[in-house]
Short mmCIF file of C-alpha atoms in Angstrom, two decimals:
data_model
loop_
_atom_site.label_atom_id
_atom_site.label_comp_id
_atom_site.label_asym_id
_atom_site.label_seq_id
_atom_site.Cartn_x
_atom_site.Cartn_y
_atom_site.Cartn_z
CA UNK Y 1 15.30 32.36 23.01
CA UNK Y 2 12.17 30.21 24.02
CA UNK Y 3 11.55 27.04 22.28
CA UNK Y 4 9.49 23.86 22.95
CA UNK Y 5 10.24 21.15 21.03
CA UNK Y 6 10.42 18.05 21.97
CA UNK Y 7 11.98 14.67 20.60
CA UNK Y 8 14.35 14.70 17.53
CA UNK Y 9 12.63 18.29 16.42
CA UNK Y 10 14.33 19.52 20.33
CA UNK Y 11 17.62 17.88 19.37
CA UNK Y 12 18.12 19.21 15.80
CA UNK Y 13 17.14 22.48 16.76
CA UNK Y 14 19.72 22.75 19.54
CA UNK Y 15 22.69 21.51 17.67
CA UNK Y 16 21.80 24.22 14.79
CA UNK Y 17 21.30 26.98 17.10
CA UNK Y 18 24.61 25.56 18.61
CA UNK Y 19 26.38 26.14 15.41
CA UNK Y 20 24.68 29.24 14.33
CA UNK Y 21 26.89 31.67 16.06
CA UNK Y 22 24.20 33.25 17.64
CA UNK Y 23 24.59 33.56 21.89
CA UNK Y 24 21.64 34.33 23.31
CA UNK Y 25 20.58 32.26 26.11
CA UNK Y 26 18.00 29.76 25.38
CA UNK Y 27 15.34 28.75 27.99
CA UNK Y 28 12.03 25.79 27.61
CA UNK Y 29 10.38 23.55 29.32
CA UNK Y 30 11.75 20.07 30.65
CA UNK Y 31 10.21 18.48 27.73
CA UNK Y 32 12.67 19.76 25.19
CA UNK Y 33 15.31 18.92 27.47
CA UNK Y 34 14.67 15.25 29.29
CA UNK Y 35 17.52 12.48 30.14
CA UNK Y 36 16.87 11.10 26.64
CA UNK Y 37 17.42 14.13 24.83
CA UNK Y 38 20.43 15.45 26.34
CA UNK Y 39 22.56 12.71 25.99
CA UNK Y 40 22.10 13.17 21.75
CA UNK Y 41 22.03 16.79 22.27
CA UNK Y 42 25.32 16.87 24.31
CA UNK Y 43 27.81 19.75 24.38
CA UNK Y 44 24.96 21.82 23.11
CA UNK Y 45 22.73 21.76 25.92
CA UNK Y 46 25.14 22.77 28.78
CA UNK Y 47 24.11 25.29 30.89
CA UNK Y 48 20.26 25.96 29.43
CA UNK Y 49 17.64 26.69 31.90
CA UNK Y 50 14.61 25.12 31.86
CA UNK Y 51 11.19 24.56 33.96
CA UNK Y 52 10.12 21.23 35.27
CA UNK Y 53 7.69 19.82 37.95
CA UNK Y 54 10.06 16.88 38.31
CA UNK Y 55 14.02 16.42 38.74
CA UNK Y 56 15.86 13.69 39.95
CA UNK Y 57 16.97 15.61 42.90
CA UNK Y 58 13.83 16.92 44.24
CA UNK Y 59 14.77 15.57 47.83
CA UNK Y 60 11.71 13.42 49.15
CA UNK Y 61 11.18 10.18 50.00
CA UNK Y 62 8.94 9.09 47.45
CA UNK Y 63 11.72 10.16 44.77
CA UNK Y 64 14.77 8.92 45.96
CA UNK Y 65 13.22 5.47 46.04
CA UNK Y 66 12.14 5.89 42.24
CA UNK Y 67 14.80 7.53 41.11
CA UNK Y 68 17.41 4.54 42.72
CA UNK Y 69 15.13 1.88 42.33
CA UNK Y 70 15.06 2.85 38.27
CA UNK Y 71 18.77 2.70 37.98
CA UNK Y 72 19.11 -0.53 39.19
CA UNK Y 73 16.16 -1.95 37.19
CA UNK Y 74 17.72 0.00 33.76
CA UNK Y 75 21.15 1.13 34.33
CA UNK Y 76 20.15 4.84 33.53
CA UNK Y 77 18.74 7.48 34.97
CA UNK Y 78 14.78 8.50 34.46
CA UNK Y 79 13.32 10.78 32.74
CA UNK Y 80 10.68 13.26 33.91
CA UNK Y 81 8.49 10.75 31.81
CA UNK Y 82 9.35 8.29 33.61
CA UNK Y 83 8.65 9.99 37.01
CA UNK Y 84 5.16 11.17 35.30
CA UNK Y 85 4.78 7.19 34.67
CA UNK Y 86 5.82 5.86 38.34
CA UNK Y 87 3.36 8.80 39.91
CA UNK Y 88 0.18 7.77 37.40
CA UNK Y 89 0.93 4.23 38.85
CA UNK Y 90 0.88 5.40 42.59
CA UNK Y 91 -1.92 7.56 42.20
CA UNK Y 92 -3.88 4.73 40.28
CA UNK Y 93 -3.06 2.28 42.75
CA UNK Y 94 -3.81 4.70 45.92
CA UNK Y 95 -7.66 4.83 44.82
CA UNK Y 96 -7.82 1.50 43.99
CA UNK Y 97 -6.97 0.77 47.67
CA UNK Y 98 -9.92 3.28 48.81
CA UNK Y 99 -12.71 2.65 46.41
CA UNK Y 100 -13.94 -0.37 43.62
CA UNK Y 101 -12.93 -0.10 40.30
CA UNK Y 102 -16.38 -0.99 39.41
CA UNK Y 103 -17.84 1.78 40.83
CA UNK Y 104 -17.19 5.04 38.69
CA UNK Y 105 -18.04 7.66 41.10
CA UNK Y 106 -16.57 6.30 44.11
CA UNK Y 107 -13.21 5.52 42.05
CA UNK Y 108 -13.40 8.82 40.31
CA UNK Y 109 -13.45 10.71 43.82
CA UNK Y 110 -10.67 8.41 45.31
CA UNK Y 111 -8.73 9.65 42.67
CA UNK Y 112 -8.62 13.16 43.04
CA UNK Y 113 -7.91 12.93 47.00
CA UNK Y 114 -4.63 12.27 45.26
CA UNK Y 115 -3.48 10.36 48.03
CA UNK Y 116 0.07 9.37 47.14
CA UNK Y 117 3.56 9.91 47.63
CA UNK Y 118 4.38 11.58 44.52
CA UNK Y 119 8.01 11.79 42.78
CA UNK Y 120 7.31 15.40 43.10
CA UNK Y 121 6.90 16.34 46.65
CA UNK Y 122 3.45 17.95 47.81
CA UNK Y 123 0.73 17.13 44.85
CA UNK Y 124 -2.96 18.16 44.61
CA UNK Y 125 -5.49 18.22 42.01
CA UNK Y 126 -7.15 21.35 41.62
CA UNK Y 127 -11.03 22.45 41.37
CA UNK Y 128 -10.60 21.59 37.34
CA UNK Y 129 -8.27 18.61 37.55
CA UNK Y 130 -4.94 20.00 36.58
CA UNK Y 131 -1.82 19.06 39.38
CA UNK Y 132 -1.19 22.27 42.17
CA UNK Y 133 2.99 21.54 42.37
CA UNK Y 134 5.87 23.74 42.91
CA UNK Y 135 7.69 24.01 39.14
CA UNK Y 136 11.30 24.36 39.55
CA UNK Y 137 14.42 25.98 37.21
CA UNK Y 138 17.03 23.61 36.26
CA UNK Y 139 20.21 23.74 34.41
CA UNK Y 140 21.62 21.41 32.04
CA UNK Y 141 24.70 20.06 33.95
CA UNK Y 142 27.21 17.19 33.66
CA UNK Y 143 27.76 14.28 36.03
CA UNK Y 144 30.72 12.00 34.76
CA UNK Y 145 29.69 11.02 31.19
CA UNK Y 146 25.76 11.76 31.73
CA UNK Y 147 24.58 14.87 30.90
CA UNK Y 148 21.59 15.83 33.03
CA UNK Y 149 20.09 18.45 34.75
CA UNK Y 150 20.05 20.44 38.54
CA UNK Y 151 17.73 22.17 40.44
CA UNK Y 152 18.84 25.72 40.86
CA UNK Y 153 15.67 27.26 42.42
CA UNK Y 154 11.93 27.24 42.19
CA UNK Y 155 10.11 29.10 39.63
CA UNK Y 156 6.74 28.48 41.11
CA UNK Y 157 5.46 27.39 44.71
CA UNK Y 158 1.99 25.37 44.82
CA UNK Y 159 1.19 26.66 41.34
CA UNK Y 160 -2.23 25.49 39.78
CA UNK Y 161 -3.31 26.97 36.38
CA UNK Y 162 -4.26 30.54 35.34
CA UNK Y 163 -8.05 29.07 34.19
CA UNK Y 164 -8.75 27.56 37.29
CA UNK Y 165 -11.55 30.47 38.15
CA UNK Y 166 -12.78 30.82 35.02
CA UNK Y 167 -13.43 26.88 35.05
CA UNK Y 168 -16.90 25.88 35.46
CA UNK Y 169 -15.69 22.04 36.84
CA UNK Q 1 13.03 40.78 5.49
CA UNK Q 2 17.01 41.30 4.76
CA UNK Q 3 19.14 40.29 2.08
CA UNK Q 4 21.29 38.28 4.17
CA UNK Q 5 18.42 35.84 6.09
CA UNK Q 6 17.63 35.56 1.75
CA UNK Q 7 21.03 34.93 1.01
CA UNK Q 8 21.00 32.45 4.10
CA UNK Q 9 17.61 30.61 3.17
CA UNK Q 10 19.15 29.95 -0.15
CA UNK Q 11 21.96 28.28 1.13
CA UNK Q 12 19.88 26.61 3.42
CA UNK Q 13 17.50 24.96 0.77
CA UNK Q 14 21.39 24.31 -1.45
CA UNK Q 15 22.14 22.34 1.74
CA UNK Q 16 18.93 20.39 1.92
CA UNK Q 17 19.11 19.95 -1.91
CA UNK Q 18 22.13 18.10 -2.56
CA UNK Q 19 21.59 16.04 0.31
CA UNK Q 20 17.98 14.94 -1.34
CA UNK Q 21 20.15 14.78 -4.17
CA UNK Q 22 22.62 11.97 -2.35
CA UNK Q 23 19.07 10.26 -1.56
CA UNK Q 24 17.59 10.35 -4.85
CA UNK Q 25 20.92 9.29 -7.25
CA UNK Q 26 20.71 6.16 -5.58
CA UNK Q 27 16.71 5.59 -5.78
CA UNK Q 28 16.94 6.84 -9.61
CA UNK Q 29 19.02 4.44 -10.25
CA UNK Q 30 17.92 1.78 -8.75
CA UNK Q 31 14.28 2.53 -10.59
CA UNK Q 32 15.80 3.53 -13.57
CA UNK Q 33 18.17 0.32 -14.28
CA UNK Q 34 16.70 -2.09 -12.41
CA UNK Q 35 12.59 -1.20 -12.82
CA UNK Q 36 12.52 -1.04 -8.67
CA UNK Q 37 10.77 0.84 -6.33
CA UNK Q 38 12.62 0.62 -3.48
CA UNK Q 39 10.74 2.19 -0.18
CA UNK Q 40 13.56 0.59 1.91
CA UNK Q 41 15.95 3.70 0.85
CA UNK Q 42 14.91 5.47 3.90
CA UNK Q 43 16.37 2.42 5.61
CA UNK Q 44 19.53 2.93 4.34
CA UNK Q 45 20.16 6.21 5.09
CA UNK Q 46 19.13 5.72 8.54
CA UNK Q 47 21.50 2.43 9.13
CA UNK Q 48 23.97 5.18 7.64
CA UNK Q 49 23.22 7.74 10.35
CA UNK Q 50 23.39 4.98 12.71
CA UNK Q 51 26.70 3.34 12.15
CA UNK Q 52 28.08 6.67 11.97
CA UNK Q 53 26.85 7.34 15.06
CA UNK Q 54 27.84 4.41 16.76
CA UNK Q 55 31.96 4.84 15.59
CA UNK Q 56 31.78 8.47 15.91
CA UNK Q 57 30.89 7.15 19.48
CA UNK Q 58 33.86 4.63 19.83
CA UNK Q 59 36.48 6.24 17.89
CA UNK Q 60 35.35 9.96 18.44
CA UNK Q 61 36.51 10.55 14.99
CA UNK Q 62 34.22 11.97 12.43
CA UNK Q 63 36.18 10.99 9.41
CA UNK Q 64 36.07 7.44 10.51
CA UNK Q 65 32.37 7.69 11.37
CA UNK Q 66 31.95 8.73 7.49
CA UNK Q 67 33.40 5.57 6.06
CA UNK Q 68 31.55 3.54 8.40
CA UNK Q 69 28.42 5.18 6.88
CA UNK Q 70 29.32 4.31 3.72
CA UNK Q 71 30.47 1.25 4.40
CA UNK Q 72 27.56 -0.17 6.18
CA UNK Q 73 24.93 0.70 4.12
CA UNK Q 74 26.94 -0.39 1.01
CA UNK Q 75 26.88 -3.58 2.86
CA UNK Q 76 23.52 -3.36 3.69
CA UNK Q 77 22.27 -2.53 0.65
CA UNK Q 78 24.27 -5.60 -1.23
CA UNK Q 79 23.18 -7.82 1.66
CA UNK Q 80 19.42 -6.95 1.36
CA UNK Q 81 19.94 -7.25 -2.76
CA UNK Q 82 21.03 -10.36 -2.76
CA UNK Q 83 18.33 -11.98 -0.42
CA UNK Q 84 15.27 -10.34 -1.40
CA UNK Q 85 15.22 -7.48 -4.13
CA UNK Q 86 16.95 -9.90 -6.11
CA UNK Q 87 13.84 -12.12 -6.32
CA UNK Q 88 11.50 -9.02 -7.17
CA UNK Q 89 12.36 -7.62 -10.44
CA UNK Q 90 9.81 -9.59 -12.43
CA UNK Q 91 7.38 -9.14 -10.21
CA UNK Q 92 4.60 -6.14 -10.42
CA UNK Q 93 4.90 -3.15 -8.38
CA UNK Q 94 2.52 -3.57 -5.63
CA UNK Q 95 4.78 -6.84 -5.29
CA UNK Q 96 8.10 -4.85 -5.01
CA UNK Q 97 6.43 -1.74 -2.45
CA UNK Q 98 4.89 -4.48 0.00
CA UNK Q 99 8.44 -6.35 0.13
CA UNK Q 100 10.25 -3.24 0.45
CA UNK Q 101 7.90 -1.80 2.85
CA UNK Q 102 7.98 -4.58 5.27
CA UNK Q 103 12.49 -4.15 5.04
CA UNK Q 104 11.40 -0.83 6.19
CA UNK Q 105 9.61 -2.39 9.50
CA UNK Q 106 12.39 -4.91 9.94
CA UNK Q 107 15.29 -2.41 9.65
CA UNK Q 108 13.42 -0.10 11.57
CA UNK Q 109 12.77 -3.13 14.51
CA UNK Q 110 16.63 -4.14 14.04
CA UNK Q 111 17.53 -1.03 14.88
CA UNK Q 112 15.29 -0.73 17.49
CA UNK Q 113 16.26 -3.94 19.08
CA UNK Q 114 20.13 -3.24 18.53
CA UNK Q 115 20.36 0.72 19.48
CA UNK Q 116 17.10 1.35 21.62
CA UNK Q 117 14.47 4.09 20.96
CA UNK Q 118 16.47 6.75 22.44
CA UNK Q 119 17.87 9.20 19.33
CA UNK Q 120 21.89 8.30 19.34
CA UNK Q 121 24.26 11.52 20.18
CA UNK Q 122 26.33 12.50 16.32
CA UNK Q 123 28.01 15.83 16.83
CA UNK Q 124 29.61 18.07 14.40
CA UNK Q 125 33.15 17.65 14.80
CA UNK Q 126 35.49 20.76 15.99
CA UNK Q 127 36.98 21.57 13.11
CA UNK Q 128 33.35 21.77 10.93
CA UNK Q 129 31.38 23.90 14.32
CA UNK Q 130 31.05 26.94 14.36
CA UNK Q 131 30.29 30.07 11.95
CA UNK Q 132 32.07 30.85 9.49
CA UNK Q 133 32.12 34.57 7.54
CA UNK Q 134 30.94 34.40 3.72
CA UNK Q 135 31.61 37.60 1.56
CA UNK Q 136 28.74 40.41 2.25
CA UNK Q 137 29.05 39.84 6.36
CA UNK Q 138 27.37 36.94 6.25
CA UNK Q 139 27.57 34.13 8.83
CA UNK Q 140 26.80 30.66 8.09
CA UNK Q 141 27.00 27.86 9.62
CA UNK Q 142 30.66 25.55 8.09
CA UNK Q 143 29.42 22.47 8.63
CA UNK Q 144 26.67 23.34 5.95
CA UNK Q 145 28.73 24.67 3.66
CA UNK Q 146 30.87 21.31 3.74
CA UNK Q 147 27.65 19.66 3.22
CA UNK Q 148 27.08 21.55 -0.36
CA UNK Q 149 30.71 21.34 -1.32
CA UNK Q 150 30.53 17.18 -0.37
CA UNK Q 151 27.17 16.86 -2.20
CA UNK Q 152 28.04 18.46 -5.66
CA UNK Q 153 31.42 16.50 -5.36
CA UNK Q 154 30.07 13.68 -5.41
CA UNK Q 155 27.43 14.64 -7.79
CA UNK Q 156 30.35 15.45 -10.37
CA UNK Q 157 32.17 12.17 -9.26
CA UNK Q 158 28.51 10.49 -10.39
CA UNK Q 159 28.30 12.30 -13.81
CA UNK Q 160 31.66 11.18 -14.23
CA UNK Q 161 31.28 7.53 -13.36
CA UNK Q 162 27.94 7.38 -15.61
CA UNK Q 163 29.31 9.50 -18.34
CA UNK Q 164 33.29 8.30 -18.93
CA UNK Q 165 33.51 4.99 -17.49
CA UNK Q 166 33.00 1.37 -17.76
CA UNK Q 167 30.99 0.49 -15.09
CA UNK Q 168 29.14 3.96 -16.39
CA UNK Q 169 28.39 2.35 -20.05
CA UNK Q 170 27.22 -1.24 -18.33
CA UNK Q 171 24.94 0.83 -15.93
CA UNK Q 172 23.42 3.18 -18.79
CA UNK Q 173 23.04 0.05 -21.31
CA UNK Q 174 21.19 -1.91 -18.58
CA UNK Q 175 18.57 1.03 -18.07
CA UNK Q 176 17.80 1.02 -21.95
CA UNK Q 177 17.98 -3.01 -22.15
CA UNK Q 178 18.73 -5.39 -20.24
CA UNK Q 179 17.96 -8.49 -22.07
CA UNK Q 180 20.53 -7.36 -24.65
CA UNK Q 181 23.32 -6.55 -22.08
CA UNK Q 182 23.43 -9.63 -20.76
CA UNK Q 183 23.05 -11.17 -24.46
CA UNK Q 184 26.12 -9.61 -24.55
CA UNK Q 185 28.30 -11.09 -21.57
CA UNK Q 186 27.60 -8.54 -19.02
CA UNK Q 187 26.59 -10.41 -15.29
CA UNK Q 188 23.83 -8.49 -14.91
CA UNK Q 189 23.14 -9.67 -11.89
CA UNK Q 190 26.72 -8.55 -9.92
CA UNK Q 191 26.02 -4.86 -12.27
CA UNK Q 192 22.93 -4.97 -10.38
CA UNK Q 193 23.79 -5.83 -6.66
CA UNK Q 194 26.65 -2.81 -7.49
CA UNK Q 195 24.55 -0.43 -8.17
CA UNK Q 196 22.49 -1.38 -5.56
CA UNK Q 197 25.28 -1.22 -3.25
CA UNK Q 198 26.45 2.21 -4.55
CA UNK Q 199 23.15 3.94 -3.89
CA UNK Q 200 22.83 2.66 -0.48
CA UNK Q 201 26.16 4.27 0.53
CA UNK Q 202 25.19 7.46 -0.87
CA UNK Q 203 22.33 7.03 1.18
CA UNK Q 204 23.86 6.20 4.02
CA UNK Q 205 26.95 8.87 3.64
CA UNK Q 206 23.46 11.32 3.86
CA UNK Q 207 22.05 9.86 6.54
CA UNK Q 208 25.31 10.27 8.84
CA UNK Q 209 26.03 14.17 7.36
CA UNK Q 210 22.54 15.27 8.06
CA UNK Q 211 22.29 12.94 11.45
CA UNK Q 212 25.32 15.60 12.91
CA UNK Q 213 22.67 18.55 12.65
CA UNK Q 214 19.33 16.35 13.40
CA UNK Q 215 18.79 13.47 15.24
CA UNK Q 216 19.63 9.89 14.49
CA UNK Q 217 16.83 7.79 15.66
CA UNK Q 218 14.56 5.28 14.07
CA UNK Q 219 12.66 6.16 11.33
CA UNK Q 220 14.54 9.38 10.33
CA UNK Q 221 14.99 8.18 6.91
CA UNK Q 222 10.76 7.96 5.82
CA UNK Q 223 9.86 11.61 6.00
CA UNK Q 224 13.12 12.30 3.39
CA UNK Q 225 12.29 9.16 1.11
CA UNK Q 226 9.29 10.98 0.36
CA UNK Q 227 11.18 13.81 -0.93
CA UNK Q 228 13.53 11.77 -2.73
CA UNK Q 229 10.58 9.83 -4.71
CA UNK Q 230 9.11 13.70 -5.44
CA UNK Q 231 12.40 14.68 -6.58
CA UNK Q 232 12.76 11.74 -8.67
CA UNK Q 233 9.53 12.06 -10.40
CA UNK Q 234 10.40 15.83 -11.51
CA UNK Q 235 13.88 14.97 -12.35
CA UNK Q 236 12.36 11.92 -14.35
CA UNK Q 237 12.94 8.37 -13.44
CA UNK Q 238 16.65 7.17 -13.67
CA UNK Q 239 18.26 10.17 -14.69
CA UNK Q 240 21.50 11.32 -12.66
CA UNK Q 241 20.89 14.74 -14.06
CA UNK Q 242 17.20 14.93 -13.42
CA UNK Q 243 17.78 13.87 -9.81
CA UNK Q 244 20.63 16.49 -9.27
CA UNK Q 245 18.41 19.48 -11.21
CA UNK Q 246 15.16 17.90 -9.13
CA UNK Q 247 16.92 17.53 -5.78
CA UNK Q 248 17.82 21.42 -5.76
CA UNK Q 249 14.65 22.31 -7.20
CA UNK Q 250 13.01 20.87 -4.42
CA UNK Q 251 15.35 22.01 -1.37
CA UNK Q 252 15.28 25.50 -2.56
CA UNK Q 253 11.12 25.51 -3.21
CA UNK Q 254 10.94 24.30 0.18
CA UNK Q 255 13.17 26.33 1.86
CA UNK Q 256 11.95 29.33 0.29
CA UNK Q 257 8.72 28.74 0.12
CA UNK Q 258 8.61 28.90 4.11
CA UNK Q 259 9.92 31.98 4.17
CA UNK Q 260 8.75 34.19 1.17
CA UNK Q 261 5.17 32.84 0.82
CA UNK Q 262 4.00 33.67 4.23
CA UNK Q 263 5.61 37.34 3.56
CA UNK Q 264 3.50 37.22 0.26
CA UNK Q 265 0.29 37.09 2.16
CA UNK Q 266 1.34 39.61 4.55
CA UNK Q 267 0.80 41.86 1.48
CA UNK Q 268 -2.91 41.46 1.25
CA UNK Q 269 -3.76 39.83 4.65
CA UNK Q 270 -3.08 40.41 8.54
CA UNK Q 271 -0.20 39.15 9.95
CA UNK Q 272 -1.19 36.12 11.73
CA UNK Q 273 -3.72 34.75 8.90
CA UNK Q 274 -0.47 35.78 6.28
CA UNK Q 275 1.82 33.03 8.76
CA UNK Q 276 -1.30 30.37 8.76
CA UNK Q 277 -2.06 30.21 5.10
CA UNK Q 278 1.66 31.00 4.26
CA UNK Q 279 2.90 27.96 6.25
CA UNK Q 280 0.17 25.57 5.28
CA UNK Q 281 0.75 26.77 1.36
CA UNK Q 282 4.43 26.27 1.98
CA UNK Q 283 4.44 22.16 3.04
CA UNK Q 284 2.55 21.86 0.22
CA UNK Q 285 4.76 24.15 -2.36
CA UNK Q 286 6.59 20.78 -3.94
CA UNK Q 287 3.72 18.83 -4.37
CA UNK Q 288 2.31 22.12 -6.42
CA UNK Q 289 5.71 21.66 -8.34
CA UNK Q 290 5.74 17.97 -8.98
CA UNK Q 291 2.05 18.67 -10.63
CA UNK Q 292 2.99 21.49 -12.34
CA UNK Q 293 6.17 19.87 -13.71
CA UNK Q 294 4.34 16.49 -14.58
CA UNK Q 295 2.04 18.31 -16.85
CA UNK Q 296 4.17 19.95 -18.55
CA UNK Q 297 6.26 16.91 -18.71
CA UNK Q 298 4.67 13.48 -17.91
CA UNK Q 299 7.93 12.02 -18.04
CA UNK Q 300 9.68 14.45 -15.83
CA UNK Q 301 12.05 17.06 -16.49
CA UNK Q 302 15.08 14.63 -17.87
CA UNK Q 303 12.92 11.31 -18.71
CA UNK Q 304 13.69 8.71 -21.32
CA UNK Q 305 10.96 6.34 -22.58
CA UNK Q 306 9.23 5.27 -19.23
#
């Protein structure tokens, strides 16, 4: 069962298919099934697959520092939002450092070196703009009291779009 | 399609009835009696949905995280009529939505500030989860049926309280005058922050039964106040009856609508254009009803003298 849905839609229709007596597995992407989510979700998330170009134990530099330096700052741990946030910071602030803001061309090119330590290990814009970045599986697991999720393997290695030849950029 | 996903739907749009109905007993009242329109409803329901969540949380028992529901919107719902709705029955209309519309902004910020944004965790408990096996092989969901069985108890335990007692006469004589009532001796005013009271706990009690199968989070209750005013204005304005009659009229038309009218189209269209103009026909099946039903009868299907 494939669903995206993400927010309070995600969460209601997880604890109904939960109680519907149906068992097939359910798989989605990472937006249906974020830190936020899960922990409303509960019981009814365990063990779900899903697809994600972030998790909190993608093991790189870059990450570990977000993902500790976000605890102590909120006493939680961050959502693939909030690694989407932190990397749209770096990025911002790595072409600020090569070219003027001023300057729309210059800045424009400094940002798609995409020069940054990204959250999500190597990162690259393609010809048309969208991220090349390994997407990974993870499963909805439990640590303690938090329910959260774990890498279990990659789905995709250095995976662009499907468009990206038919794109005239 | 089979008979049993009917069969299912129907229960489905029961489910989603009586707990418009437990939304729009207390708003029919409260317009009905008291001349109020009170956008702040949705409020209610979700401080119900809230505090249930937050001693289902602590106490990890749902029975407890009921009466907590019921109990702090009942508060709520006394505290906010005694502050401020209190000072708006004389005033006009436009007067009454603009102060009840900005307690929707502050209860929504409250909550906000108290809870965070995140949507709270409200689980069914054990002994409501799961399936359960209905005559004809047919497997629905317990916790729903509980739902149906709790909102047409209550609905009875309304009729009752309206119909046979006291508090029932006091409420029905202050919808039809309330000059002469309190001629009479009756404090209108405590008969007022009652009721008040009483349809915020139903409000809330729906809030934290429908928050275990959706998600309690801020600004859950607007999208069903809506519903509850359309269900009001078919039922007609201040009937118990009318809201009940109204509430299931407008679960099942919604519920059914989604699934039959797209399989209408399919009929004389191709599939995906029969799903398109199905679905967009279906959001807008009860506002086709309300119409329908207000002219036939402007003053709804149960109304008194507006």
């Amino acid at each position: 069962m494939f669903f995206f849905l993400p927010g309070g839609m995600g969460i209601s229709f997880l604890k109904q298919y939960a109680d519907s007596g149906l068992d097939l597995p359910v798989v989605g992407p990472a937006f249906s099934f974020d830190q936020g989510i899960l922990q409303a979700v509960g019981d009814a998330a365990m063990g779900v697959k899903n697809t994600s170009q972030w998790n909190k134990d993608i093991d790189n530099a870059a990450n570990a520092a977000f993902v500790e330096a976000f605890q102590a700052e909120y006493g939680r741990l961050p959502s693939l939002y909030a690694s989407q946030g932190y990397d749209t910071a770096n990025l911002l602030l790595s072409a600020m450092e090569k070219a003027d803001v001023s300057d729309p061309e210059a800045f424009r090119a400094a940002l798609k070196e995409a020069d940054f330590d990204s959250t999500r290990g190597d990162f690259a814009f393609d010809s048309n703009n969208h991220p090349v970045q390994d997407i990974y599986v993870r499963e909805v697991i439990k640590e303690g009291e938090v329910y959260t999720n774990k890498i279990i393997g990659t789905a995709l290695e250095d995976h662009s779009n499907v468009y990206v030849d038919d794109c005239k950029m | 399609m089979t008979a049993i996903l009917f069969i299912e739907q129907v229960l489905n749009g029961l489910q989603f009835g009586v707990m418009l109905f437990l939304m729009a007993a207390g708003l029919t009242l409260v317009f009905g009696v008291m001349g109020l329109i009170n956008l702040a409803h949705g409020s209610l329901y979700m401080v119900g949905a809230f505090a249930a969540a937050a001693v289902a949380g602590a106490t990890g028992s749902f029975l407890l995280a009921l009466v907590a529901a019921l109990a702090a919107a009942a508060a709520a719902g006394a505290l906010v009529e005694l502050v401020v709705i209190r000072r708006l029955y004389d005033r006009d209309h436009l007067d009454q939505v603009l102060a009840t519309f900005a307690l929707i902004l502050i209860f929504s910020e409250g909550t906000r500030w108290v809870f965070g944004s995140f949507p709270l965790f409200l689980d069914i408990p054990d002994y409501l989860s799961g399936p359960v096996t209905l005559p004809g092989g047919i497997e629905y969901p317990l916790y729903r049926l509980t739902i149906i069985l709790t909102g047409l108890v209550i609905a009875a335990g309304l009729f009752w309280l309206i119909s046979r007692t006291r508090l029932g006469v006091r409420i029905r004589a202050g919808e039809s005058d309330r000059e002469m009532i309190a001629a009479l001796g009756v404090d209108i005013s405590k008969l007022y922050t009652m009721v008040f009271a009483l349809g915020a706990a139903l409000a809330g009690l729906a809030g934290a039964m429908v928050g275990a199968i959706q998600s309690v989070q801020v600004g859950m209750g607007e999208p069903v106040l809506i519903l509850a005013f359309v269900v009001i204005v078919i039922g007609g304005i201040g009937s118990i009856k009318g809201a009940l009659i109204g509430a299931i009229l407008v679960g099942l038309t919604d519920t059914l609508g989604g699934l039959l009218l797209p399989e209408v189209f399919k009929l004389f269209m191709d599939t995906s254009a029969a799903s398109t103009t199905g679905s967009a026909l279906a959001s807008m099946l009860i506002y086709i009803l309300m119409a329908c039903v207000l002219i036939w009868k402007p003053q709804g299907l149960f109304g008194g003298q507006a």
